Short mmCIF file of C-alpha atoms in Angstrom, two decimals:
data_model
loop_
_atom_site.label_atom_id
_atom_site.label_comp_id
_atom_site.label_asym_id
_atom_site.label_seq_id
_atom_site.Cartn_x
_atom_site.Cartn_y
_atom_site.Cartn_z
CA UNK M 259 -39.93 -13.15 -24.77
CA UNK M 260 -36.46 -12.78 -23.99
CA UNK M 261 -34.28 -12.95 -20.20
CA UNK M 262 -32.37 -9.57 -19.00
CA UNK M 263 -29.17 -10.05 -18.77
CA UNK M 264 -29.33 -9.22 -14.91
CA UNK M 265 -30.89 -12.83 -14.48
CA UNK M 266 -28.42 -15.07 -13.95
CA UNK M 267 -29.00 -18.80 -15.64
CA UNK M 268 -26.70 -21.52 -15.50
CA UNK M 269 -27.58 -24.88 -17.19
CA UNK M 270 -26.32 -27.98 -15.60
CA UNK M 271 -25.38 -30.78 -17.71
CA UNK M 272 -25.15 -34.91 -15.85
CA UNK M 273 -22.80 -36.51 -18.38
CA UNK M 274 -22.32 -40.61 -18.63
CA UNK M 275 -21.56 -41.78 -21.58
CA UNK M 276 -22.75 -39.23 -23.93
CA UNK M 277 -20.21 -38.36 -26.82
CA UNK M 278 -22.55 -38.66 -29.74
CA UNK M 279 -24.39 -35.78 -28.55
CA UNK M 280 -23.04 -33.16 -26.11
CA UNK M 281 -21.58 -30.98 -27.99
CA UNK M 282 -25.05 -30.62 -30.18
CA UNK M 283 -26.78 -30.16 -26.81
CA UNK M 284 -23.98 -27.25 -25.83
CA UNK M 285 -24.36 -26.29 -29.00
CA UNK M 286 -28.50 -25.47 -28.40
CA UNK M 287 -28.42 -24.02 -25.54
CA UNK M 288 -29.38 -19.97 -25.16
CA UNK M 289 -26.78 -17.37 -25.79
CA UNK M 290 -28.09 -15.89 -22.77
CA UNK M 291 -27.14 -18.39 -20.34
CA UNK M 292 -24.89 -17.78 -18.09
CA UNK M 293 -22.73 -21.22 -16.73
CA UNK M 294 -22.94 -24.28 -18.19
CA UNK M 295 -21.97 -27.23 -15.80
CA UNK M 296 -21.12 -29.97 -17.19
CA UNK M 297 -20.77 -33.57 -14.67
CA UNK M 298 -18.25 -36.39 -16.20
CA UNK M 299 -19.70 -39.31 -14.51
CA UNK M 300 -16.83 -41.40 -15.25
CA UNK M 301 -17.59 -42.24 -18.77
CA UNK M 302 -15.67 -44.32 -20.36
CA UNK M 303 -16.25 -42.99 -24.20
CA UNK M 304 -15.06 -39.49 -25.08
CA UNK M 305 -17.24 -37.10 -23.82
CA UNK M 306 -14.83 -36.05 -21.34
CA UNK M 307 -12.11 -34.90 -24.61
CA UNK M 308 -15.22 -33.17 -26.61
CA UNK M 309 -16.41 -31.50 -23.44
CA UNK M 310 -12.65 -30.18 -23.07
CA UNK M 311 -12.06 -29.18 -27.09
CA UNK M 312 -15.80 -26.82 -26.45
CA UNK M 313 -13.91 -25.34 -23.52
CA UNK M 314 -11.74 -24.07 -25.47
CA UNK M 315 -13.52 -21.98 -27.77
CA UNK M 316 -16.87 -21.07 -25.19
CA UNK M 317 -15.91 -19.59 -22.18
CA UNK M 318 -19.58 -20.37 -20.14
CA UNK M 319 -18.77 -24.03 -20.52
CA UNK M 320 -17.20 -25.52 -17.34
CA UNK M 321 -16.06 -29.07 -16.75
CA UNK M 322 -16.03 -31.60 -13.14
CA UNK M 323 -15.15 -35.07 -13.67
CA UNK M 324 -16.09 -37.81 -11.13
CA UNK M 325 -13.19 -40.22 -10.83
CA UNK M 326 -15.84 -43.28 -9.97
CA UNK M 327 -19.64 -43.32 -11.48
CA UNK M 328 -21.61 -41.79 -8.93
CA UNK M 329 -25.40 -41.95 -10.87
CA UNK M 330 -27.51 -39.03 -12.38
CA UNK M 331 -28.69 -38.32 -8.67
CA UNK M 332 -24.37 -37.99 -7.57
CA UNK M 333 -23.65 -35.40 -10.77
CA UNK M 334 -26.54 -33.42 -10.25
CA UNK M 335 -26.20 -33.48 -6.81
CA UNK M 336 -21.57 -32.07 -7.95
CA UNK M 337 -23.45 -29.57 -10.34
CA UNK M 338 -25.91 -28.17 -8.23
CA UNK M 339 -22.86 -27.91 -5.36
CA UNK M 340 -20.17 -26.24 -7.91
CA UNK M 341 -24.07 -23.51 -9.62
CA UNK M 342 -24.14 -22.27 -6.06
CA UNK M 343 -20.38 -21.02 -6.09
CA UNK M 344 -21.42 -18.30 -8.63
CA UNK M 345 -23.39 -15.10 -8.60
CA UNK M 346 -26.62 -16.84 -10.28
CA UNK M 347 -30.38 -16.38 -9.81
CA UNK M 348 -31.61 -19.78 -11.24
CA UNK M 349 -29.55 -23.03 -12.14
CA UNK M 350 -31.70 -25.88 -14.63
CA UNK M 351 -30.65 -29.40 -15.37
CA UNK M 352 -30.95 -31.09 -19.03
CA UNK M 353 -29.80 -34.12 -19.91
CA UNK M 354 -27.09 -34.65 -22.22
CA UNK M 355 -27.98 -37.71 -24.56
CA UNK M 356 -29.53 -34.97 -26.82
CA UNK M 357 -33.72 -36.05 -25.75
CA UNK M 358 -34.17 -32.22 -24.54
CA UNK M 359 -34.62 -29.06 -26.94
CA UNK M 360 -32.68 -26.00 -24.84
CA UNK M 361 -34.69 -23.94 -26.76
CA UNK M 362 -37.25 -24.31 -24.19
CA UNK M 363 -35.37 -23.25 -21.22
CA UNK M 364 -37.07 -19.48 -21.55
CA UNK M 365 -40.23 -21.58 -21.00
CA UNK M 366 -39.27 -23.38 -18.32
CA UNK M 367 -37.66 -20.42 -15.87
CA UNK M 368 -40.63 -17.83 -16.72
CA UNK M 369 -42.44 -18.75 -14.07
CA UNK M 370 -39.68 -18.75 -11.49
CA UNK M 371 -38.39 -14.86 -13.50
CA UNK M 372 -41.88 -14.43 -12.62
CA UNK M 373 -42.26 -15.22 -9.21
CA UNK M 374 -44.78 -17.92 -9.69
CA UNK M 375 -42.90 -20.61 -8.27
CA UNK M 376 -39.85 -22.05 -6.79
CA UNK M 377 -38.90 -24.96 -9.32
CA UNK M 378 -40.29 -25.93 -12.39
CA UNK M 379 -40.67 -29.09 -14.45
CA UNK M 380 -41.22 -30.38 -18.29
CA UNK M 381 -44.25 -33.00 -18.61
CA UNK M 382 -44.39 -34.80 -21.37
CA UNK M 383 -47.53 -36.00 -21.41
CA UNK M 384 -49.50 -32.92 -21.56
CA UNK M 385 -50.08 -32.83 -25.24
CA UNK M 386 -51.23 -36.50 -26.10
CA UNK M 387 -49.52 -36.59 -29.37
CA UNK M 388 -46.09 -35.74 -27.81
CA UNK M 389 -46.11 -39.10 -26.25
CA UNK M 390 -46.65 -41.84 -29.52
CA UNK M 391 -42.79 -42.10 -29.87
CA UNK M 392 -42.64 -43.34 -26.12
CA UNK M 393 -43.02 -46.74 -25.40
CA UNK M 394 -46.12 -47.65 -24.04
CA UNK M 395 -43.84 -49.71 -21.37
CA UNK M 396 -42.43 -46.18 -20.58
CA UNK M 397 -46.21 -45.11 -21.18
CA UNK M 398 -47.81 -47.60 -18.71
CA UNK M 399 -44.55 -47.20 -16.00
CA UNK M 400 -44.18 -43.53 -15.87
CA UNK M 401 -48.58 -43.65 -14.98
CA UNK M 402 -47.41 -45.73 -11.66
CA UNK M 403 -45.09 -43.68 -10.43
CA UNK M 404 -46.69 -40.49 -10.83
CA UNK M 405 -49.48 -41.52 -8.30
CA UNK M 406 -47.00 -42.57 -5.95
CA UNK M 407 -45.29 -39.71 -6.41
CA UNK M 408 -48.41 -37.70 -5.19
CA UNK M 409 -48.40 -39.38 -2.72
CA UNK M 410 -45.28 -39.31 -1.09
CA UNK M 411 -44.65 -35.89 -1.86
CA UNK M 412 -48.24 -34.17 -2.30
CA UNK M 413 -47.83 -32.24 -5.58
CA UNK M 414 -51.03 -33.49 -6.41
CA UNK M 415 -50.60 -31.42 -10.17
CA UNK M 416 -47.56 -32.65 -10.66
CA UNK M 417 -47.23 -35.81 -13.68
CA UNK M 418 -44.25 -36.90 -15.45
CA UNK M 419 -42.13 -36.84 -12.48
CA UNK M 420 -38.94 -38.94 -13.62
CA UNK M 421 -38.38 -35.82 -15.89
CA UNK M 422 -35.05 -35.03 -15.82
CA UNK M 423 -35.97 -30.52 -17.58
CA UNK M 424 -35.93 -28.84 -14.37
CA UNK M 425 -35.36 -25.68 -12.97
CA UNK M 426 -34.88 -24.32 -9.73
CA UNK M 427 -34.54 -20.91 -7.87
CA UNK M 428 -30.81 -20.48 -6.07
CA UNK M 429 -32.63 -19.07 -2.95
CA UNK M 430 -34.61 -22.06 -3.45
CA UNK M 431 -31.99 -24.58 -3.85
CA UNK M 432 -30.40 -23.23 -0.96
CA UNK M 433 -32.66 -24.93 1.62
CA UNK M 434 -33.01 -28.43 0.21
CA UNK M 435 -29.93 -31.24 1.83
CA UNK M 436 -28.20 -31.89 -0.79
CA UNK M 437 -26.04 -34.85 0.97
CA UNK M 438 -29.40 -36.75 2.06
CA UNK M 439 -30.99 -36.83 -1.95
CA UNK M 440 -30.81 -40.39 -4.03
CA UNK M 441 -27.90 -40.71 -6.25
CA UNK M 442 -29.64 -42.67 -8.68
CA UNK M 443 -32.02 -41.83 -11.31
CA UNK M 444 -34.86 -41.84 -8.43
CA UNK M 445 -33.19 -38.15 -7.57
CA UNK M 446 -35.60 -36.00 -9.11
CA UNK M 447 -38.31 -37.09 -7.43
CA UNK M 448 -36.48 -37.40 -4.61
CA UNK M 449 -35.90 -33.69 -4.93
CA UNK M 450 -39.72 -33.17 -4.90
CA UNK M 451 -40.01 -34.82 -1.52
CA UNK M 452 -37.05 -32.28 0.24
CA UNK M 453 -39.07 -29.96 -1.68
CA UNK M 454 -42.38 -30.32 -0.14
CA UNK M 455 -41.15 -30.13 3.17
CA UNK M 456 -40.13 -27.07 3.07
CA UNK M 457 -43.96 -26.30 0.61
CA UNK M 458 -41.91 -24.94 -2.15
CA UNK M 459 -44.46 -23.89 -5.44
CA UNK M 460 -43.63 -26.71 -7.99
CA UNK M 461 -45.23 -26.17 -11.49
CA UNK M 462 -44.81 -28.54 -14.34
CA UNK M 463 -44.62 -26.93 -18.01
CA UNK M 464 -46.09 -28.77 -21.04
CA UNK M 465 -42.96 -30.25 -23.32
CA UNK M 466 -42.11 -31.90 -26.08
CA UNK M 467 -39.29 -35.00 -25.55
CA UNK M 468 -37.15 -35.37 -28.71
CA UNK M 469 -36.80 -39.01 -29.38
CA UNK M 470 -33.58 -40.60 -31.98
CA UNK M 471 -31.06 -43.24 -31.21
CA UNK M 472 -30.11 -42.43 -27.86
CA UNK M 473 -29.98 -45.53 -25.86
CA UNK M 474 -31.55 -44.68 -21.98
CA UNK M 475 -29.07 -46.13 -19.03
CA UNK M 476 -32.98 -46.26 -17.02
CA UNK M 477 -34.20 -49.70 -15.95
CA UNK M 478 -37.35 -49.29 -16.73
CA UNK M 479 -38.12 -52.58 -15.12
CA UNK M 480 -35.90 -51.99 -11.41
CA UNK M 481 -37.20 -48.68 -11.84
CA UNK M 482 -40.98 -49.79 -11.21
CA UNK M 483 -39.87 -52.36 -8.41
CA UNK M 484 -37.75 -50.02 -6.41
CA UNK M 485 -39.04 -46.78 -6.96
CA UNK M 486 -42.29 -47.64 -5.26
CA UNK M 487 -40.32 -48.75 -2.50
CA UNK M 488 -38.62 -45.31 -2.04
CA UNK M 489 -41.84 -43.61 -2.66
CA UNK M 490 -43.35 -44.92 0.33
CA UNK M 491 -40.43 -44.20 2.61
CA UNK M 492 -40.82 -40.73 1.75
CA UNK M 493 -44.54 -41.00 2.12
CA UNK M 494 -44.12 -41.82 5.69
CA UNK M 495 -41.38 -39.49 6.08
CA UNK M 496 -43.66 -36.51 4.73
CA UNK M 497 -46.45 -37.56 6.50
CA UNK M 498 -44.66 -37.62 10.13
CA UNK M 499 -42.78 -34.38 8.81
CA UNK M 500 -45.65 -31.76 7.72
CA UNK M 501 -48.92 -33.29 10.16
CA UNK M 502 -46.90 -34.63 13.49
CA UNK M 503 -43.55 -32.43 14.07
CA UNK M 504 -44.35 -28.94 12.66
CA UNK M 505 -48.27 -29.77 12.45
CA UNK M 506 -50.42 -30.97 13.56
CA UNK M 507 -53.99 -30.61 12.49
CA UNK M 508 -57.92 -32.37 12.67
CA UNK M 509 -56.27 -34.10 9.76
CA UNK M 510 -53.30 -35.37 11.36
CA UNK M 511 -56.63 -36.70 13.74
CA UNK M 512 -57.98 -37.83 10.41
CA UNK M 513 -54.78 -40.22 9.33
CA UNK M 514 -53.96 -41.33 12.44
CA UNK M 515 -57.32 -42.80 13.74
CA UNK M 516 -57.48 -44.42 9.96
CA UNK M 517 -54.63 -45.84 10.34
CA UNK M 518 -55.68 -47.66 13.86
CA UNK M 519 -59.34 -48.28 12.69
CA UNK M 520 -58.20 -50.07 9.48
CA UNK M 521 -55.48 -52.34 11.43
CA UNK M 522 -57.94 -53.12 14.49
CA UNK M 523 -60.86 -54.28 11.68
CA UNK M 524 -58.30 -56.23 9.93
CA UNK M 525 -56.44 -57.39 13.19
CA UNK M 526 -60.23 -58.26 14.51
CA UNK M 527 -61.69 -59.46 11.14
CA UNK M 528 -59.03 -62.13 10.19
CA UNK M 529 -57.79 -63.49 13.91
CA UNK M 530 -61.98 -64.42 14.21
CA UNK M 531 -62.20 -65.41 10.67
CA UNK M 532 -59.09 -67.99 11.77
CA UNK M 533 -60.26 -69.38 14.62
CA UNK M 534 -63.81 -69.82 12.90
CA UNK M 535 -61.82 -72.21 9.90
CA UNK M 536 -60.06 -73.88 12.47
CA UNK M 537 -62.35 -75.09 14.43
CA UNK M 538 -65.37 -75.48 10.97
CA UNK M 539 -67.47 -72.79 12.22
CA UNK M 540 -69.72 -70.08 10.57
CA UNK M 541 -68.41 -67.11 11.64
CA UNK M 542 -71.34 -64.81 14.02
CA UNK M 543 -72.93 -61.08 11.52
CA UNK M 544 -72.07 -59.68 14.75
CA UNK M 545 -68.43 -60.27 14.86
CA UNK M 546 -68.37 -59.20 11.39
CA UNK M 547 -70.15 -56.76 11.60
CA UNK M 548 -67.56 -55.65 14.46
CA UNK M 549 -64.87 -56.22 12.23
CA UNK M 550 -66.47 -54.45 9.21
CA UNK M 551 -67.36 -50.92 11.13
CA UNK M 552 -63.59 -50.15 11.75
CA UNK M 553 -62.34 -50.58 8.31
CA UNK M 554 -64.99 -48.12 7.01
CA UNK M 555 -65.00 -46.05 9.74
CA UNK M 556 -61.17 -45.70 9.02
CA UNK M 557 -61.66 -45.77 5.57
CA UNK M 558 -63.61 -42.40 5.55
CA UNK M 559 -61.36 -40.63 7.55
CA UNK M 560 -58.76 -42.07 5.65
CA UNK M 561 -60.45 -40.32 2.58
CA UNK M 562 -61.42 -37.07 4.97
CA UNK M 563 -57.39 -36.45 5.44
CA UNK M 564 -56.26 -37.77 1.51
CA UNK M 565 -59.02 -34.68 0.59
CA UNK M 566 -57.59 -32.06 2.83
CA UNK M 567 -54.04 -33.29 0.89
CA UNK M 568 -54.86 -32.80 -2.14
CA UNK M 569 -56.15 -28.83 -0.81
CA UNK M 570 -52.90 -28.74 1.25
CA UNK M 571 -50.56 -28.26 -2.18
CA UNK M 572 -48.24 -25.62 -1.62
CA UNK M 573 -49.65 -22.73 -4.16
CA UNK M 574 -47.06 -19.77 -2.66
CA UNK M 575 -43.80 -19.43 -4.09
CA UNK M 576 -41.01 -18.77 -0.92
CA UNK M 577 -38.39 -17.65 -3.35
CA UNK M 578 -36.63 -14.35 -3.14
CA UNK M 579 -38.49 -12.01 -5.97
CA UNK M 580 -36.13 -12.65 -8.69
CA UNK M 581 -36.89 -8.99 -9.37
CA UNK M 582 -40.64 -8.54 -11.07
CA UNK M 583 -40.55 -5.78 -12.64
CA UNK M 584 -38.17 -7.48 -15.15
CA UNK M 585 -38.30 -7.49 -18.73
CA UNK M 586 -38.28 -10.77 -20.31
CA UNK M 587 -37.27 -9.91 -23.94
CA UNK M 588 -34.25 -11.20 -25.15
CA UNK M 589 -35.46 -15.17 -26.19
CA UNK M 590 -37.99 -15.72 -28.61
CA UNK M 591 -40.93 -18.74 -27.30
#
């Protein structure tokens, strides 16, 4: 299947010390891609020199250079901003380290072209055979971060939130406050949070990852420590935005009531237990029940809220229709 020439697609590549792989990545990007925007994030190797050499023979390639390293998120914000200055329909993100196969781009953008999604991302965990080369620490860490991402974004059907192979419709991208997105590797998760606040339809696309001798700049330990805190921040903001400021429903009541009941039960139980411990006496059964009952009822209220939140995942695209009658017949899938 191929992309009709009227569908204009750009690829943004954040580049940091990828001199050994960037030329191969650009060469394998499908010829139907309109623009290739490389953002050199103050690389210390020959990345910029190689890209400038490529530009001489490939007019699709554009280079933007940061004088100071801004992180992968900062590079992507620069790339997205530049992409918005062109007349495009879709913007794809692909890393410059060679771990993503550009031939996968048609599958990634197909749901957007067919008006089935506003944002798509790769999922390396759909086929368990494909993750065998992945280090066990990254597998476990990704599973944990995926759960936190589900909580903070409300996209309960998505997995592999740190996957950087993504595509977004330009009409959706225009609604994203790029300046508020994270500058580091939390960028993809932060973008998902922003997409959820505008109720954009996001979809996972199964993909294979390519593992060679490349060294990832992502610090796994640092991510496991900082990402949960950032997800908690986004979770609180999402609940306030979607359930109290923009809407108020029975789910909002369940959430507020659940938090209040559990907080009261926990405080009351601990307070009385501490008094009994200091006095070296046994806590009365009635006090124990009075502490336990609010916790039980509060837990039920939160479970009810969670059930509603899962069912409330955005299911309809908000993007302008990208000509769904296009014949997709330029790329073999």
